[in-house]
């Protein structure tokens, strides 16, 4: 996607391959664009549930070893939780995309190895403190291939995404799977 590439150029000036960057944003285009842009520069997206308290967000930032956060304006009241991190407000995405389109293509990060980290998800913490689960590109690709084999899906399908994309199930089934098919996603 041209817009993800443009955003990745701007983010590539702030973050480096392997950096863990939180995404603290409601489901929607900016969330998806952020995940894709971070992946393009070989960063490790750390999706965070927007329903978490500032203290919980801070604990995840510390546990994840996050160096940055992409956040929506509605989450700015939690800024103390990510003080000291490189913070980018996603309400500036249109401006950032325009800026990135003006930038020349830079040598992008090498294509990551399949066993390289693709994303760091945190459990809901129903049995105690939330725990981080680091998934590789191979993990995500295997899950996508398995899901595609279970159902008859095509690019004309429209998916309804209602769970938080910070949950690995919704990220895979409500974003990555439709994206891999060229299908549409409606966010509820």
PDB file of C-alpha atoms in Angstrom:
ATOM      1  CA  UNK A   1       0.000   0.000   0.000  1.00  0.00           C
ATOM      2  CA  UNK A   2       1.425   3.350  -1.070  1.00  0.00           C
ATOM      3  CA  UNK A   3       0.289   5.063   2.126  1.00  0.00           C
ATOM      4  CA  UNK A   4       1.918   2.429   4.363  1.00  0.00           C
ATOM      5  CA  UNK A   5       5.162   2.854   2.423  1.00  0.00           C
ATOM      6  CA  UNK A   6       4.982   6.645   2.824  1.00  0.00           C
ATOM      7  CA  UNK A   7       4.312   6.348   6.557  1.00  0.00           C
ATOM      8  CA  UNK A   8       7.142   3.818   6.892  1.00  0.00           C
ATOM      9  CA  UNK A   9       9.579   6.370   5.415  1.00  0.00           C
ATOM     10  CA  UNK A  10       8.670   8.871   8.140  1.00  0.00           C
ATOM     11  CA  UNK A  11       8.685   6.252  10.905  1.00  0.00           C
ATOM     12  CA  UNK A  12      12.009   4.935   9.607  1.00  0.00           C
ATOM     13  CA  UNK A  13      13.573   8.232  10.694  1.00  0.00           C
ATOM     14  CA  UNK A  14      12.380   7.579  14.269  1.00  0.00           C
ATOM     15  CA  UNK A  15      12.650   3.804  14.640  1.00  0.00           C
ATOM     16  CA  UNK A  16      15.033   1.064  13.519  1.00  0.00           C
ATOM     17  CA  UNK A  17      14.730  -2.608  12.595  1.00  0.00           C
ATOM     18  CA  UNK A  18      13.979  -4.690  15.679  1.00  0.00           C
ATOM     19  CA  UNK A  19      12.569  -1.780  17.697  1.00  0.00           C
ATOM     20  CA  UNK A  20       9.417  -2.630  19.601  1.00  0.00           C
ATOM     21  CA  UNK A  21       6.769   0.014  19.009  1.00  0.00           C
ATOM     22  CA  UNK A  22       3.374   0.015  20.702  1.00  0.00           C
ATOM     23  CA  UNK A  23       0.184   0.688  18.752  1.00  0.00           C
ATOM     24  CA  UNK A  24      -2.372   2.292  21.094  1.00  0.00           C
ATOM     25  CA  UNK A  25      -5.226   3.092  18.763  1.00  0.00           C
ATOM     26  CA  UNK A  26      -8.830   2.107  18.136  1.00  0.00           C
ATOM     27  CA  UNK A  27      -9.602  -0.388  15.359  1.00  0.00           C
ATOM     28  CA  UNK A  28      -9.560   1.219  11.947  1.00  0.00           C
ATOM     29  CA  UNK A  29      -7.451   2.411   9.074  1.00  0.00           C
ATOM     30  CA  UNK A  30      -4.804   4.163  11.205  1.00  0.00           C
ATOM     31  CA  UNK A  31      -4.258   0.985  13.253  1.00  0.00           C
ATOM     32  CA  UNK A  32      -3.848  -1.155  10.123  1.00  0.00           C
ATOM     33  CA  UNK A  33      -1.618   1.440   8.456  1.00  0.00           C
ATOM     34  CA  UNK A  34       0.573   1.628  11.574  1.00  0.00           C
ATOM     35  CA  UNK A  35       1.009  -2.146  11.759  1.00  0.00           C
ATOM     36  CA  UNK A  36       1.916  -2.333   8.068  1.00  0.00           C
ATOM     37  CA  UNK A  37       4.308   0.641   8.182  1.00  0.00           C
ATOM     38  CA  UNK A  38       6.140  -0.738  11.229  1.00  0.00           C
ATOM     39  CA  UNK A  39       6.405  -4.137   9.553  1.00  0.00           C
ATOM     40  CA  UNK A  40       7.852  -2.555   6.405  1.00  0.00           C
ATOM     41  CA  UNK A  41      10.775  -1.163   8.410  1.00  0.00           C
ATOM     42  CA  UNK A  42      11.190  -4.461  10.326  1.00  0.00           C
ATOM     43  CA  UNK A  43      10.031  -3.037  13.636  1.00  0.00           C
ATOM     44  CA  UNK A  44       8.039  -5.249  15.993  1.00  0.00           C
ATOM     45  CA  UNK A  45       4.503  -3.897  16.468  1.00  0.00           C
ATOM     46  CA  UNK A  46       3.197  -4.221  20.030  1.00  0.00           C
ATOM     47  CA  UNK A  47      -0.602  -3.899  19.815  1.00  0.00           C
ATOM     48  CA  UNK A  48      -2.102  -2.563  23.058  1.00  0.00           C
ATOM     49  CA  UNK A  49      -5.776  -2.669  24.040  1.00  0.00           C
ATOM     50  CA  UNK A  50      -7.180   0.866  24.279  1.00  0.00           C
ATOM     51  CA  UNK A  51      -9.402  -0.207  27.196  1.00  0.00           C
ATOM     52  CA  UNK A  52      -6.363  -0.646  29.453  1.00  0.00           C
ATOM     53  CA  UNK A  53      -5.575   1.896  32.144  1.00  0.00           C
ATOM     54  CA  UNK A  54      -2.543   4.161  31.943  1.00  0.00           C
ATOM     55  CA  UNK A  55      -0.820   2.016  34.587  1.00  0.00           C
ATOM     56  CA  UNK A  56      -1.425  -1.147  32.527  1.00  0.00           C
ATOM     57  CA  UNK A  57      -0.161   0.565  29.365  1.00  0.00           C
ATOM     58  CA  UNK A  58       2.963   1.637  31.256  1.00  0.00           C
ATOM     59  CA  UNK A  59       3.518  -1.917  32.514  1.00  0.00           C
ATOM     60  CA  UNK A  60       3.237  -3.279  28.966  1.00  0.00           C
ATOM     61  CA  UNK A  61       5.641  -0.624  27.664  1.00  0.00           C
ATOM     62  CA  UNK A  62       8.178  -1.630  30.293  1.00  0.00           C
ATOM     63  CA  UNK A  63       7.695  -5.391  29.873  1.00  0.00           C
ATOM     64  CA  UNK A  64       7.844  -5.138  26.064  1.00  0.00           C
ATOM     65  CA  UNK A  65      10.951  -2.997  26.075  1.00  0.00           C
ATOM     66  CA  UNK A  66       9.109  -0.545  23.836  1.00  0.00           C
ATOM     67  CA  UNK A  67      11.033   2.432  22.507  1.00  0.00           C
ATOM     68  CA  UNK A  68       8.039   4.125  20.921  1.00  0.00           C
ATOM     69  CA  UNK A  69       4.283   4.361  20.658  1.00  0.00           C
ATOM     70  CA  UNK A  70       1.876   5.247  17.868  1.00  0.00           C
ATOM     71  CA  UNK A  71      -1.288   6.476  19.571  1.00  0.00           C
ATOM     72  CA  UNK A  72      -4.645   8.006  18.715  1.00  0.00           C
ATOM     73  CA  UNK A  73      -5.586  11.378  20.163  1.00  0.00           C
ATOM     74  CA  UNK A  74      -8.274   9.713  22.296  1.00  0.00           C
ATOM     75  CA  UNK A  75      -5.474   7.862  24.121  1.00  0.00           C
ATOM     76  CA  UNK A  76      -3.412  10.996  24.814  1.00  0.00           C
ATOM     77  CA  UNK A  77      -4.663  11.128  28.414  1.00  0.00           C
ATOM     78  CA  UNK A  78      -2.429   8.073  28.979  1.00  0.00           C
ATOM     79  CA  UNK A  79       0.714   9.919  27.792  1.00  0.00           C
ATOM     80  CA  UNK A  80       2.337   9.659  31.221  1.00  0.00           C
ATOM     81  CA  UNK A  81       2.365   5.891  30.730  1.00  0.00           C
ATOM     82  CA  UNK A  82       4.655   6.269  27.745  1.00  0.00           C
ATOM     83  CA  UNK A  83       6.690   9.268  28.833  1.00  0.00           C
ATOM     84  CA  UNK A  84      10.240   8.911  27.583  1.00  0.00           C
ATOM     85  CA  UNK A  85       9.195   6.920  24.520  1.00  0.00           C
ATOM     86  CA  UNK A  86       9.201   8.311  20.998  1.00  0.00           C
ATOM     87  CA  UNK A  87       5.481   9.115  20.641  1.00  0.00           C
ATOM     88  CA  UNK A  88       3.660   9.730  17.356  1.00  0.00           C
ATOM     89  CA  UNK A  89       0.020  10.834  17.388  1.00  0.00           C
ATOM     90  CA  UNK A  90      -1.892   9.022  14.651  1.00  0.00           C
ATOM     91  CA  UNK A  91      -4.266  11.944  14.164  1.00  0.00           C
ATOM     92  CA  UNK A  92      -1.338  13.389  12.176  1.00  0.00           C
ATOM     93  CA  UNK A  93      -1.366  10.446   9.709  1.00  0.00           C
ATOM     94  CA  UNK A  94      -2.552  12.464   6.673  1.00  0.00           C
ATOM     95  CA  UNK A  95       0.272  14.984   7.211  1.00  0.00           C
ATOM     96  CA  UNK A  96       2.807  12.199   7.849  1.00  0.00           C
ATOM     97  CA  UNK A  97       1.763  10.420   4.641  1.00  0.00           C
ATOM     98  CA  UNK A  98       2.153  13.640   2.622  1.00  0.00           C
ATOM     99  CA  UNK A  99       5.597  14.111   4.185  1.00  0.00           C
ATOM    100  CA  UNK A 100       6.557  10.492   3.439  1.00  0.00           C
ATOM    101  CA  UNK A 101       5.456  10.766  -0.202  1.00  0.00           C
ATOM    102  CA  UNK A 102       7.866  13.681  -0.657  1.00  0.00           C
ATOM    103  CA  UNK A 103      10.758  11.659   0.745  1.00  0.00           C
ATOM    104  CA  UNK A 104      12.853   9.663  -1.652  1.00  0.00           C
ATOM    105  CA  UNK A 105      12.864   5.936  -1.297  1.00  0.00           C
ATOM    106  CA  UNK A 106      15.465   4.916   1.184  1.00  0.00           C
ATOM    107  CA  UNK A 107      17.076   1.554   1.352  1.00  0.00           C
ATOM    108  CA  UNK A 108      14.450  -0.335   3.269  1.00  0.00           C
ATOM    109  CA  UNK A 109      15.175  -2.897   5.889  1.00  0.00           C
ATOM    110  CA  UNK A 110      16.045  -6.282   4.532  1.00  0.00           C
ATOM    111  CA  UNK A 111      13.193  -8.724   4.307  1.00  0.00           C
ATOM    112  CA  UNK A 112      13.066 -10.314   7.756  1.00  0.00           C
ATOM    113  CA  UNK A 113      13.770 -13.999   8.233  1.00  0.00           C
ATOM    114  CA  UNK A 114      10.646 -16.091   8.734  1.00  0.00           C
ATOM    115  CA  UNK A 115      11.698 -16.808  12.312  1.00  0.00           C
ATOM    116  CA  UNK A 116      12.205 -13.085  13.054  1.00  0.00           C
ATOM    117  CA  UNK A 117       9.707 -11.442  15.429  1.00  0.00           C
ATOM    118  CA  UNK A 118       6.619 -10.153  13.606  1.00  0.00           C
ATOM    119  CA  UNK A 119       4.576  -8.823  16.536  1.00  0.00           C
ATOM    120  CA  UNK A 120       4.443  -8.902  20.317  1.00  0.00           C
ATOM    121  CA  UNK A 121       0.916  -9.488  21.611  1.00  0.00           C
ATOM    122  CA  UNK A 122      -0.132  -9.312  25.249  1.00  0.00           C
ATOM    123  CA  UNK A 123      -2.671 -11.675  26.772  1.00  0.00           C
ATOM    124  CA  UNK A 124      -5.777 -10.313  28.423  1.00  0.00           C
ATOM    125  CA  UNK A 125      -4.379 -11.258  31.819  1.00  0.00           C
ATOM    126  CA  UNK A 126      -7.495 -13.116  32.952  1.00  0.00           C
ATOM    127  CA  UNK A 127      -5.436 -15.402  35.216  1.00  0.00           C
ATOM    128  CA  UNK A 128      -3.059 -12.727  36.483  1.00  0.00           C
ATOM    129  CA  UNK A 129      -0.729 -10.176  34.965  1.00  0.00           C
ATOM    130  CA  UNK A 130      -0.783  -9.769  31.203  1.00  0.00           C
ATOM    131  CA  UNK A 131       1.962 -11.773  29.465  1.00  0.00           C
ATOM    132  CA  UNK A 132       3.754 -11.000  26.220  1.00  0.00           C
ATOM    133  CA  UNK A 133       3.613 -13.498  23.356  1.00  0.00           C
ATOM    134  CA  UNK A 134       6.181 -12.902  20.639  1.00  0.00           C
ATOM    135  CA  UNK A 135       5.046 -14.300  17.290  1.00  0.00           C
ATOM    136  CA  UNK A 136       7.323 -14.764  14.310  1.00  0.00           C
ATOM    137  CA  UNK A 137       6.474 -14.175  10.675  1.00  0.00           C
ATOM    138  CA  UNK A 138       6.423 -17.953  10.292  1.00  0.00           C
ATOM    139  CA  UNK A 139       3.820 -18.221  13.095  1.00  0.00           C
ATOM    140  CA  UNK A 140       1.544 -15.670  11.445  1.00  0.00           C
ATOM    141  CA  UNK A 141       1.951 -17.146   7.959  1.00  0.00           C
ATOM    142  CA  UNK A 142       1.183 -20.653   9.197  1.00  0.00           C
ATOM    143  CA  UNK A 143      -1.948 -19.386  10.948  1.00  0.00           C
ATOM    144  CA  UNK A 144      -3.057 -17.543   7.807  1.00  0.00           C
ATOM    145  CA  UNK A 145      -2.486 -20.590   5.604  1.00  0.00           C
ATOM    146  CA  UNK A 146      -4.381 -22.804   8.020  1.00  0.00           C
ATOM    147  CA  UNK A 147      -7.323 -20.369   8.212  1.00  0.00           C
ATOM    148  CA  UNK A 148      -7.492 -20.069   4.419  1.00  0.00           C
ATOM    149  CA  UNK A 149      -7.612 -23.853   4.133  1.00  0.00           C
ATOM    150  CA  UNK A 150     -10.547 -24.093   6.538  1.00  0.00           C
ATOM    151  CA  UNK A 151     -12.903 -21.736   4.707  1.00  0.00           C
ATOM    152  CA  UNK A 152     -13.862 -20.827   1.189  1.00  0.00           C
ATOM    153  CA  UNK A 153     -12.824 -17.166   1.022  1.00  0.00           C
ATOM    154  CA  UNK A 154     -12.196 -14.749  -1.828  1.00  0.00           C
ATOM    155  CA  UNK A 155     -11.331 -11.132  -2.550  1.00  0.00           C
ATOM    156  CA  UNK A 156     -15.024 -10.216  -2.924  1.00  0.00           C
ATOM    157  CA  UNK A 157     -15.700 -11.086   0.725  1.00  0.00           C
ATOM    158  CA  UNK A 158     -16.277  -8.332   3.284  1.00  0.00           C
ATOM    159  CA  UNK A 159     -15.119  -8.995   6.846  1.00  0.00           C
ATOM    160  CA  UNK A 160     -16.589  -7.343   9.938  1.00  0.00           C
ATOM    161  CA  UNK A 161     -13.936  -6.636  12.567  1.00  0.00           C
ATOM    162  CA  UNK A 162     -15.469  -6.102  16.008  1.00  0.00           C
ATOM    163  CA  UNK A 163     -12.873  -7.385  18.476  1.00  0.00           C
ATOM    164  CA  UNK A 164      -9.851  -5.257  19.375  1.00  0.00           C
ATOM    165  CA  UNK A 165      -7.055  -5.682  16.827  1.00  0.00           C
ATOM    166  CA  UNK A 166      -4.701  -5.883  19.809  1.00  0.00           C
ATOM    167  CA  UNK A 167      -5.969  -9.458  20.238  1.00  0.00           C
ATOM    168  CA  UNK A 168      -3.983 -11.896  18.119  1.00  0.00           C
ATOM    169  CA  UNK A 169      -7.182 -13.652  16.961  1.00  0.00           C
ATOM    170  CA  UNK A 170      -8.688 -10.444  15.589  1.00  0.00           C
ATOM    171  CA  UNK A 171      -5.406  -9.228  14.146  1.00  0.00           C
ATOM    172  CA  UNK A 172      -5.054 -12.453  12.180  1.00  0.00           C
ATOM    173  CA  UNK A 173      -8.710 -13.132  11.279  1.00  0.00           C
ATOM    174  CA  UNK A 174      -9.998  -9.562  11.091  1.00  0.00           C
ATOM    175  CA  UNK A 175      -7.018  -7.891   9.416  1.00  0.00           C
ATOM    176  CA  UNK A 176      -4.202 -10.104   8.098  1.00  0.00           C
ATOM    177  CA  UNK A 177      -6.459 -12.773   6.582  1.00  0.00           C
ATOM    178  CA  UNK A 178      -8.682 -10.349   4.641  1.00  0.00           C
ATOM    179  CA  UNK A 179      -5.604  -8.327   3.624  1.00  0.00           C
ATOM    180  CA  UNK A 180      -3.906 -11.465   2.295  1.00  0.00           C
ATOM    181  CA  UNK A 181      -6.983 -12.146   0.150  1.00  0.00           C
ATOM    182  CA  UNK A 182      -7.440  -8.576  -1.076  1.00  0.00           C
ATOM    183  CA  UNK A 183     -10.828  -8.520   0.690  1.00  0.00           C
ATOM    184  CA  UNK A 184     -12.478  -5.552   2.422  1.00  0.00           C
ATOM    185  CA  UNK A 185     -12.777  -5.045   6.173  1.00  0.00           C
ATOM    186  CA  UNK A 186     -15.468  -3.012   7.929  1.00  0.00           C
ATOM    187  CA  UNK A 187     -14.568  -1.938  11.460  1.00  0.00           C
ATOM    188  CA  UNK A 188     -17.365  -1.933  14.015  1.00  0.00           C
TER     189      UNK A 188
END
